[in-house]
Coordinates of C-alpha atoms in Angstrom, one line a residue:
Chain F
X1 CA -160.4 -86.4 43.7
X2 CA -159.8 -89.3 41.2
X3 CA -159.6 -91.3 44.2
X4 CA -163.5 -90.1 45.1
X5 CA -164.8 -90.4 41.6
X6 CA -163.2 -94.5 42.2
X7 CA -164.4 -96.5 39.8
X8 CA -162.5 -96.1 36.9
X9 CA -159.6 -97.4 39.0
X10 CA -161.0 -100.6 39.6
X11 CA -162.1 -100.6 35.6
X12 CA -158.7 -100.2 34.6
X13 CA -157.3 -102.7 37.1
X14 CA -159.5 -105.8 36.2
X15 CA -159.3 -104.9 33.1
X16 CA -155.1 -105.6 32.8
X17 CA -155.9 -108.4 35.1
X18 CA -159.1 -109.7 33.0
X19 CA -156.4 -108.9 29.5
X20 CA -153.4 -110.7 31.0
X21 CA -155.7 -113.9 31.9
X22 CA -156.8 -113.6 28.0
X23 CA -153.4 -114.0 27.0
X24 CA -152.1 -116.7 28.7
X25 CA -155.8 -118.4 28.0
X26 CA -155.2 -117.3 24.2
X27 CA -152.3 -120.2 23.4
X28 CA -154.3 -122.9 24.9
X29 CA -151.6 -124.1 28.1
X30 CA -148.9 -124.2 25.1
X31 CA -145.3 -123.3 27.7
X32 CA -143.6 -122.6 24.6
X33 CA -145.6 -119.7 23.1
X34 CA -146.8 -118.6 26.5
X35 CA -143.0 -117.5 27.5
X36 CA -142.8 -116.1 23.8
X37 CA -145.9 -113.7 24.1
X38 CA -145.9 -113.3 27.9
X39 CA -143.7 -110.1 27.8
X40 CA -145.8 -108.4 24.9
X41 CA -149.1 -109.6 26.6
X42 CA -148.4 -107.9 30.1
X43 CA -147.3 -104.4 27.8
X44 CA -150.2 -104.6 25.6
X45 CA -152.6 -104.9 28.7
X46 CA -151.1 -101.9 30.3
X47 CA -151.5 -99.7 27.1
X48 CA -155.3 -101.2 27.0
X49 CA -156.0 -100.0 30.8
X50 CA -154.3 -96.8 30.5
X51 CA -155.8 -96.1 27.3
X52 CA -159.2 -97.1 28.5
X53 CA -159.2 -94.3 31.7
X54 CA -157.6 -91.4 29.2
X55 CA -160.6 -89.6 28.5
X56 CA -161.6 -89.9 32.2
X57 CA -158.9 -87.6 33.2
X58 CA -159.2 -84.3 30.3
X59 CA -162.5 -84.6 29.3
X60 CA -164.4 -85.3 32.5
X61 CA -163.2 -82.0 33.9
X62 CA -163.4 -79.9 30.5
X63 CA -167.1 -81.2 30.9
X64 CA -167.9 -80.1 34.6
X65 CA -165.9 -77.0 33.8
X66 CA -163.3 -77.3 35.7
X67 CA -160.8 -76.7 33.2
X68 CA -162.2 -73.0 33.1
X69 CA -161.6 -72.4 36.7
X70 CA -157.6 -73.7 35.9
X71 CA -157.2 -71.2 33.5
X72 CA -158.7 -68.4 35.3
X73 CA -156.4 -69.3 38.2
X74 CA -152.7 -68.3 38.1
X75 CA -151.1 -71.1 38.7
X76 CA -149.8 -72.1 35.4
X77 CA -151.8 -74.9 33.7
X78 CA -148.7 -77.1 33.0
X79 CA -147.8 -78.2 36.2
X80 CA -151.7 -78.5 37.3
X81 CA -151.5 -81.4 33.8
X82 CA -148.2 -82.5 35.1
X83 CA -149.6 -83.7 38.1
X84 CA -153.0 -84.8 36.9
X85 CA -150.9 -86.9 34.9
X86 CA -148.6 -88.2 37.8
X87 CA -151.9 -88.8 38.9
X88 CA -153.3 -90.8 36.6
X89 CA -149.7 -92.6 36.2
X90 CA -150.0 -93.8 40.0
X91 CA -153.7 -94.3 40.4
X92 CA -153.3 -97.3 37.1
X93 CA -150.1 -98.5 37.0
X94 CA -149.2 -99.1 40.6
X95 CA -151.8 -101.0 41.0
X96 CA -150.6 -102.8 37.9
X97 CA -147.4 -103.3 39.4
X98 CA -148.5 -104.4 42.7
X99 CA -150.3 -107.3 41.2
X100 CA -147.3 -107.5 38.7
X101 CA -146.0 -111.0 40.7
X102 CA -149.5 -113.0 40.6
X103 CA -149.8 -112.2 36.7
X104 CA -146.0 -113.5 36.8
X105 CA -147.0 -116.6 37.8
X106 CA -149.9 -116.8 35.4
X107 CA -147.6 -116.3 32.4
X108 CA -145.3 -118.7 33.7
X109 CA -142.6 -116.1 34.0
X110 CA -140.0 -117.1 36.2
X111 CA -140.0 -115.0 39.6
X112 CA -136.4 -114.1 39.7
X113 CA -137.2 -111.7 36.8
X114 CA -139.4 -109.9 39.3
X115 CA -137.2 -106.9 39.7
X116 CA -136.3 -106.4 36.4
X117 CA -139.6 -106.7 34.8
X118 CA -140.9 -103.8 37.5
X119 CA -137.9 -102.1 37.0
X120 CA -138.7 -102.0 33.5
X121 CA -142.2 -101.6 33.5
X122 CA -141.9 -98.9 36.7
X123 CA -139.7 -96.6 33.8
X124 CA -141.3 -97.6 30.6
X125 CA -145.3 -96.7 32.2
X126 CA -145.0 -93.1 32.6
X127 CA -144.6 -92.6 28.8
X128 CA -147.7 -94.3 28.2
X129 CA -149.8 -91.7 30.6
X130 CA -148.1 -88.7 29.4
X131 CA -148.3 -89.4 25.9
X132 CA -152.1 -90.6 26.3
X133 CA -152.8 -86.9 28.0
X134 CA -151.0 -85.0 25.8
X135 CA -153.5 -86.4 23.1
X136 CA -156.3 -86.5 24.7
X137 CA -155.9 -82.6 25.1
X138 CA -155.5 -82.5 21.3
X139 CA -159.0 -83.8 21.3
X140 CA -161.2 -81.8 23.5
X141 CA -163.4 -80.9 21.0
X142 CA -164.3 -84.6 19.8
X143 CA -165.8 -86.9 23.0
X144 CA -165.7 -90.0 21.3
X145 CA -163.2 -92.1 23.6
X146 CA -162.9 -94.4 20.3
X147 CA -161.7 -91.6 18.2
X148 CA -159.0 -90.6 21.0
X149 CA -157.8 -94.5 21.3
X150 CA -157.2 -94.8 17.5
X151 CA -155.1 -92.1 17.3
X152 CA -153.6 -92.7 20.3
X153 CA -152.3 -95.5 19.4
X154 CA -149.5 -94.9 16.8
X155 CA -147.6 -93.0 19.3
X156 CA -147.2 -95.1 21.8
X157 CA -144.9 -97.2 19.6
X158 CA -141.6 -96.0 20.3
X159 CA -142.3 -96.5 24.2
X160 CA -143.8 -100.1 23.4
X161 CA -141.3 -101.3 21.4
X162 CA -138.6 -100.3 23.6
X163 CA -140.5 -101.7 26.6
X164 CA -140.9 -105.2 25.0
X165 CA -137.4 -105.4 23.4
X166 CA -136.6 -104.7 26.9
X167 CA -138.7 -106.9 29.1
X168 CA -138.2 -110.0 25.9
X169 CA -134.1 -109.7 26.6
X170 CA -133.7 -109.5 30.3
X171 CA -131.0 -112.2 30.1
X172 CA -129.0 -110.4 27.6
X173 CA -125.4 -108.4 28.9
X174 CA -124.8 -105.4 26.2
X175 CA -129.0 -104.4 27.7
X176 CA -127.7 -101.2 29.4
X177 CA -128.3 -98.8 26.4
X178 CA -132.0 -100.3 25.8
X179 CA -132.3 -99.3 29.5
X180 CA -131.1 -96.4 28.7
X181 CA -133.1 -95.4 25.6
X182 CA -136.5 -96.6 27.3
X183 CA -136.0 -93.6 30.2
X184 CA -134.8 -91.2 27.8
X185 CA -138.2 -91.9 25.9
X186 CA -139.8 -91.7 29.4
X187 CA -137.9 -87.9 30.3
X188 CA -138.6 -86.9 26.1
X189 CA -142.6 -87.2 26.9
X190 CA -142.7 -86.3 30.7
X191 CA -141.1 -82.9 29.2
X192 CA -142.7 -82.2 26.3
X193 CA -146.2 -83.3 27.5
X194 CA -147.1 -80.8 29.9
X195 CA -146.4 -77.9 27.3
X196 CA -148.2 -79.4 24.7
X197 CA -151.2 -80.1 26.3
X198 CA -151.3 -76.9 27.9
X199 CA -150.8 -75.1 24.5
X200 CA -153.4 -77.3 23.4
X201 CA -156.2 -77.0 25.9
X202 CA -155.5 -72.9 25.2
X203 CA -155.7 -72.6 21.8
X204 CA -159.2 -75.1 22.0
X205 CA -160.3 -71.7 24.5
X206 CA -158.9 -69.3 22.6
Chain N
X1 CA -132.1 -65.5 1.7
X2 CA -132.9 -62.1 1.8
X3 CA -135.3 -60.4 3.0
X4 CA -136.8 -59.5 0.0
X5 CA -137.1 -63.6 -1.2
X6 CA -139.1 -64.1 2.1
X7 CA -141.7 -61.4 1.8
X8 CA -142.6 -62.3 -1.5
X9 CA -142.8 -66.1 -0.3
X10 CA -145.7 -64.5 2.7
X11 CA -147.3 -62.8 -0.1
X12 CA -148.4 -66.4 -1.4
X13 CA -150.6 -66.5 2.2
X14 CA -153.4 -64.4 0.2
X15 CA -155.6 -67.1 -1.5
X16 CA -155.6 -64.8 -5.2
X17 CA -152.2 -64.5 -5.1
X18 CA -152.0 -67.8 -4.6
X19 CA -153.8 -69.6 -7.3
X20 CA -152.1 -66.8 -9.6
X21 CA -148.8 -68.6 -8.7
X22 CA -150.9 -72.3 -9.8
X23 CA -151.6 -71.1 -12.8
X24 CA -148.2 -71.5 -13.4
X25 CA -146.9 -74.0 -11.4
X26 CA -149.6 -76.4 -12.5
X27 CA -148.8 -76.9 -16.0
X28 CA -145.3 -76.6 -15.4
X29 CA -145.0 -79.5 -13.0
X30 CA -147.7 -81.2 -15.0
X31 CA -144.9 -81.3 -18.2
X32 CA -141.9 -82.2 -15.7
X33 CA -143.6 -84.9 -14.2
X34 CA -145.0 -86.4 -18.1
X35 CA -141.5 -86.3 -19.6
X36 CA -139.6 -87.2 -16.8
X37 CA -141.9 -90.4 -15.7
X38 CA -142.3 -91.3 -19.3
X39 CA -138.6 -91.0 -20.2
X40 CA -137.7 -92.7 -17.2
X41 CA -139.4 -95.3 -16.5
X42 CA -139.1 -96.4 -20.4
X43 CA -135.5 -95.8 -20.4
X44 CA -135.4 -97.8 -17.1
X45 CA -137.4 -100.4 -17.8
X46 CA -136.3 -101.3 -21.6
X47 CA -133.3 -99.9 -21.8
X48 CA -131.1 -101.0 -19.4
X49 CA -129.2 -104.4 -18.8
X50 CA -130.9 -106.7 -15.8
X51 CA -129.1 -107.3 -12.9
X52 CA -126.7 -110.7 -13.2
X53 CA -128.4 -111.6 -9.7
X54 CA -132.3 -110.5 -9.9
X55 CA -133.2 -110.3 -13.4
X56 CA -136.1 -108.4 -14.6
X57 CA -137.2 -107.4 -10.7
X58 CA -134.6 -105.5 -10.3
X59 CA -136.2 -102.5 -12.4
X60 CA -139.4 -102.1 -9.8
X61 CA -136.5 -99.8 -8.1
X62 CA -137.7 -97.1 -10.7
X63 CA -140.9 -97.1 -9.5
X64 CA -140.1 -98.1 -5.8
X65 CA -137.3 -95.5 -4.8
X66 CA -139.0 -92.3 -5.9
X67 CA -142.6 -93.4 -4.2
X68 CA -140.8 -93.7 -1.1
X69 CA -138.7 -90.3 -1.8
X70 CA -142.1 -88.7 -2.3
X71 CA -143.9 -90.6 0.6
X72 CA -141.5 -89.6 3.2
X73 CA -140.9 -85.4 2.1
X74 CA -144.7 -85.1 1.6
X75 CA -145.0 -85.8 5.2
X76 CA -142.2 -83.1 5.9
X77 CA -144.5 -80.6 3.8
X78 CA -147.4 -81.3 5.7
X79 CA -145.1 -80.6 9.0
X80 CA -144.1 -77.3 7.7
X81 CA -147.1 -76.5 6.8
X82 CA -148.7 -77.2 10.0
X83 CA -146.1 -75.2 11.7
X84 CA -146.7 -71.9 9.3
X85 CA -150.5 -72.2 10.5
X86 CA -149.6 -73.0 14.0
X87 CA -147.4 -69.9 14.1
X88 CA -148.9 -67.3 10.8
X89 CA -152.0 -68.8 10.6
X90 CA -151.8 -68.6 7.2
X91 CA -155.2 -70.7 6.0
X92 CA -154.1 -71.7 2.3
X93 CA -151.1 -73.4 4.6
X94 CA -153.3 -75.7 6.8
X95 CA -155.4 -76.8 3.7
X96 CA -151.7 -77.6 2.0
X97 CA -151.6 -80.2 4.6
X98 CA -154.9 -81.5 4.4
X99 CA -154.4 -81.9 0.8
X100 CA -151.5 -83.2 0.6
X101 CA -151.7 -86.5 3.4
X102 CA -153.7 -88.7 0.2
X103 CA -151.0 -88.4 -1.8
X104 CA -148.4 -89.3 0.5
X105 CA -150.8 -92.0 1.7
X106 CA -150.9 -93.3 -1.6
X107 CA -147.3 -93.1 -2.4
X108 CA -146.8 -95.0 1.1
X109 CA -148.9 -97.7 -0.7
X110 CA -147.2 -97.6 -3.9
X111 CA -143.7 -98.1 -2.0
X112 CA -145.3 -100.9 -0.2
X113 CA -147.2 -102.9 -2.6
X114 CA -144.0 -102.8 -5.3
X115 CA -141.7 -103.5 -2.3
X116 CA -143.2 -106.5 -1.5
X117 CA -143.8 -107.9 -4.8
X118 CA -139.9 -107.5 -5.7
X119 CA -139.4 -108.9 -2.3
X120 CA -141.6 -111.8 -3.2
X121 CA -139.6 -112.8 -5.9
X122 CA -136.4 -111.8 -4.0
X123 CA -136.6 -112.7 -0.7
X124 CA -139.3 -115.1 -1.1
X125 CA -141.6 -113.2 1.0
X126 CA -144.4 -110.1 0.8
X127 CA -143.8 -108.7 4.1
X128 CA -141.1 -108.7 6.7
X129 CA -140.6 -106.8 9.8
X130 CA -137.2 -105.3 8.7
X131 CA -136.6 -102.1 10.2
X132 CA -137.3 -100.0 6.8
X133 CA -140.6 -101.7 6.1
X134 CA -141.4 -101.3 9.9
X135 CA -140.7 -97.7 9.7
X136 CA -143.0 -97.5 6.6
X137 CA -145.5 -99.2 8.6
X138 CA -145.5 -96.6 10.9
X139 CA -145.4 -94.2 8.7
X140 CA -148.6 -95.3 7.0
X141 CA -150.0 -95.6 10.8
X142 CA -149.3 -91.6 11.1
X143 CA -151.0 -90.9 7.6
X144 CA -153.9 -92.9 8.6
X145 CA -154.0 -91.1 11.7
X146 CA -153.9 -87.9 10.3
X147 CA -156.9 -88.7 7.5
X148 CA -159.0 -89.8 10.0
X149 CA -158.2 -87.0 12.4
X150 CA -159.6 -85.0 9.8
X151 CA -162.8 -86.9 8.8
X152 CA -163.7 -87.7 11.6
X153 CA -163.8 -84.0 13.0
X154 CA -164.9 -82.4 9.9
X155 CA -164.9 -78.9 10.6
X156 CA -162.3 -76.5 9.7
X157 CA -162.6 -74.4 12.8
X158 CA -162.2 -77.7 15.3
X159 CA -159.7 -79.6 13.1
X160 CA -157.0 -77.0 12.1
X161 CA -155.4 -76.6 15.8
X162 CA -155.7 -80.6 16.2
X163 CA -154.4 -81.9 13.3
X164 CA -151.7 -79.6 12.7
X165 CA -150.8 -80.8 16.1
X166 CA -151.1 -83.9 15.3
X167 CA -149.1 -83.8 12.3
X168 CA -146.2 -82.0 14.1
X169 CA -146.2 -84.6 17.4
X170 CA -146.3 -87.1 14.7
X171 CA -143.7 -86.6 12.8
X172 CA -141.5 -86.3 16.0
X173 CA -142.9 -89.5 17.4
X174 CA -142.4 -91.4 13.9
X175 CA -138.8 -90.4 13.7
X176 CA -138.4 -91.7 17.3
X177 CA -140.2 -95.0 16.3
X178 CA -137.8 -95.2 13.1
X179 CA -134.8 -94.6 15.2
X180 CA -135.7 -97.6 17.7
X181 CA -136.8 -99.8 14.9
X182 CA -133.2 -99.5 13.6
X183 CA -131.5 -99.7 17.0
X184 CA -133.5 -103.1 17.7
X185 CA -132.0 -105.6 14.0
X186 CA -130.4 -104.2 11.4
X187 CA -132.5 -106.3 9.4
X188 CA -131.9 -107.5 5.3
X189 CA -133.0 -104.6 3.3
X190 CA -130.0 -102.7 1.8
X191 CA -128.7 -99.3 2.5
X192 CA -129.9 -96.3 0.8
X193 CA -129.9 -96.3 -3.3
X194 CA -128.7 -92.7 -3.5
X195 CA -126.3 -90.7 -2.0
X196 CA -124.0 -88.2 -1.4
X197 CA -120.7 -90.6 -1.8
X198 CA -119.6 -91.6 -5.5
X199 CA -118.7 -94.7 -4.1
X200 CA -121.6 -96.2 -2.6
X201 CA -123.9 -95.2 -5.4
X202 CA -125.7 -97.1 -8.0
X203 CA -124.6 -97.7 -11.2
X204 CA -124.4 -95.2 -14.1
X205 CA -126.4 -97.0 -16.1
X206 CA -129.4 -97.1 -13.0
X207 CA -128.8 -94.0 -11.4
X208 CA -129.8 -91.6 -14.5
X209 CA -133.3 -93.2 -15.6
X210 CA -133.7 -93.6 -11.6
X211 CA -132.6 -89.8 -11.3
X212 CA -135.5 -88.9 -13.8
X213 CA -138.3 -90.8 -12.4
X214 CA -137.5 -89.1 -9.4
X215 CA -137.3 -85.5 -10.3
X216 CA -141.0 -86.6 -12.2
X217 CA -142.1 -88.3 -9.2
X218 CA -141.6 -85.1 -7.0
X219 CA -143.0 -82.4 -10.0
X220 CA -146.1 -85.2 -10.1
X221 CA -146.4 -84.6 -6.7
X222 CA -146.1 -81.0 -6.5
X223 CA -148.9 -80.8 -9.5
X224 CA -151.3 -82.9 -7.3
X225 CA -150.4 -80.5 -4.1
X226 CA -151.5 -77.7 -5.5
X227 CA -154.4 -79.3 -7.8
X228 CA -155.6 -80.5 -4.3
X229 CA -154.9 -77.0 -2.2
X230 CA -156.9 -74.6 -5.2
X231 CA -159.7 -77.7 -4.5
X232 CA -160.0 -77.1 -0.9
X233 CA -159.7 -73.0 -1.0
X234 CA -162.4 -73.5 -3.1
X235 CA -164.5 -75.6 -0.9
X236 CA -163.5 -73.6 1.9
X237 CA -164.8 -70.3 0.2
X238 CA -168.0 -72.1 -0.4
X239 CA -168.5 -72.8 2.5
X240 CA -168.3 -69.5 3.9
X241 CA -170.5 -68.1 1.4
X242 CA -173.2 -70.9 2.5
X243 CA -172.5 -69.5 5.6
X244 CA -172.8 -66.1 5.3
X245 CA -176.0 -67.3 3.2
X246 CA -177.4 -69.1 6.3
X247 CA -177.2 -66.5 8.6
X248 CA -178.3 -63.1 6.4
X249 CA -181.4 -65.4 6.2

């Protein structure tokens, strides 16, 4: 179904691609400063995109009524989140990571890191789409997108800074318990965030 | 605690019952806080011998320490009180914690603004991204949040479910943040002022004055919690009588 509604895929992807370009254009061909901001850019532009197709997900659907027909179902309305959230996970950050190697090359990354950065990014992303749900259900009432992406924001720093500490040291040894930590943050929200919005989106009916 | 001590804390739920217990607690706190600020801070700041290292800056601790004290445990009130109206919906609760996020925005600010002007003088810098201002940071980024959760949906029926939320995910998330902060530099701030251990403390002649201003700190605190909270029961029971005016029209 996200697949037929389309085009906020596309949105989100040129949108990383158009973010990442603004980056590397930001510090004017200087090498030095690209390879110091290059990690943070590419994290920052996939919180941007993910945050950016959030209130396509809850709020479209709570509009059409949709949600109404999920909770007069039985199935219980965690998993049905859950995988609207696995959804939304694959339908922006795959992409993302498909065209992870080109953007590589634009931020003058060097291509051996290939596998670790989409190692990294391929654990850290899911946090960022089940923390961004979870919220967005908090909201249901408000329909400004703006409102949802300024509160949005302060939680998503415990996955970012985890993920760029991460993705900035890749050379480092002693790197396995940041590794670690980033996909215990990932499990953390990917458990608590399909209880939470469920409770939420119930007690916005009740 | 028995029994007994809990129901009579529920009994405080009912809005009367309530602002009987303020008339109390207000002008009790209100004395607290006076003496204790005013006895510490001038005992602190003209009575005691400047550090052999940072001179005169040293005494901004007295004001520093307890804002931060107060800045952090207001945002632990709020989280219990979102909880009690999460799970008693107990009204007078939710309107605790909308009262109370100014003041621990404000005390955020206080720790901040005379952090970094000791730190100007000390480390030669306002701001650095140590991991105790970082998590202060953050901290003021969940406050922020929290106000402007509030304002921006306005009504008590929408807001109360979303911000208590709010305030609960938050303070999980902010301890998380913290957490990582610390596990990423250990940074140049020093350990904690106060605690537990004799050995690690302060000095004598610090830790009393710095003991006072706390204690007022917290009772100034308190007194402005439950100024605030008997403000917005009132505005709330306007309300509904507006209400209830609107629609026997």
């Amino acid at each position: 179904m996200v697949l037929r509604s389309g085009s906020h895929l596309l949105i989100a992807f040129t949108f990383f691609f158009f973010f990442s370009v603004l980056f590397a254009l930001s510090t004017l061909g200087t090498e030095t400063l690209l390879h110091l901001i290059a990690p943070s850019g590419i994290w920052i532009s996939l919180l941007i995109s993910v945050l950016l197709t959030l209130n396509k997900i809850i709020h479209q659907e709570f509009e059409n009524g949709s949600t109404d027909f999920y909770l007069l179902s039985d199935f219980p309305l965690e998993i049905i989140l859950f995988f609207k959230t696995i959804v939304h996970w694959i339908t922006v950050a795959i992409p993302i990571l498909l065209i992870m190697p080109f953007i590589m090359i634009a931020l003058q990354i060097e291509l051996e890191k290939l596998f670790v950065l989409l190692t990294i990014i391929f654990i850290g992303s899911p946090a960022l789409s089940f923390v961004g749900i979870m919220i967005s259900c908090l909201t249901l009432s408000n329909n400004s997108s703006f409102l949802i992406t300024t509160i949005t924001i302060p939680f998503y720093f415990p996955t970012l800074l985890l993920g760029i500490y991460c993705t900035n040291n890749t050379d480092l040894d002693n790197m396995s318990l940041a590794y670690v930590l980033l996909s215990l943050n990932t499990l953390f929200t990917i458990t608590i965030s399909p209880f939470i919005s469920a409770y939420a989106v119930k007690l916005h009916y009740s | 605690m028995s029994p007994k001590l809990i129901d009579t804390f529920w009994e405080f739920s009912n809005p009367t019952k309530f602002k009987r217990l303020a008339r109390y607690v207000i002008p009790l706190s209100a004395g607290i806080a006076l003496t204790c600020i005013v006895v510490g801070l001038i005992w602190g700041l003209f009575y005691t011998e400047p550090d052999y290292k940072q001179m005169e800056t040293v005494k901004i601790i007295f004001l520093h320490v307890p804002a931060a004290f107060v800045a952090i445990n207001t945002y632990l009130v709020m989280t219990i009180a979102s909880l009690i109206w999460l799970i008693r919906r107990h009204y007078i609760s939710l309107l605790a914690a909308k009262a109370a996020a100014p003041i621990g925005f404000m005390m955020t600010i206080i720790t901040i603004i005379t952090g970094s002007l000791w730190g100007s003088s000390t480390w030669g810098t306002f701001w650095v991204w140590d991991p105790r201002l970082t998590s202060f940071a953050i901290l003021l980024c969940f406050y922020l949040g929290y106000i402007v959760l509030w304002s921006a949906l306005n009504k008590l029926e929408t807001a109360s479910n979303v911000t208590s939320l709010f305030c609960i995910l938050g303070s999980i998330f902010a301890l998380l943040s913290r957490y990582i902060v610390f596990f990423i530099d250990q940074g140049l701030h020093q350990g904690p002022t106060l605690s537990l251990d004799e050995e690690k403390n302060i000095d004598n002649s610090y830790y009393f004055p710095l003991i006072l201003s706390l204690i007022g700190f917290s009772a100034l605190s308190i007194y402005l919690l439950f100024i605030r909270t008997i403000t917005e029961i009132n505005i709330h029971r306007i309300s509904l009588v507006e209400k209830r005016g609107e629609s026997g029209a």
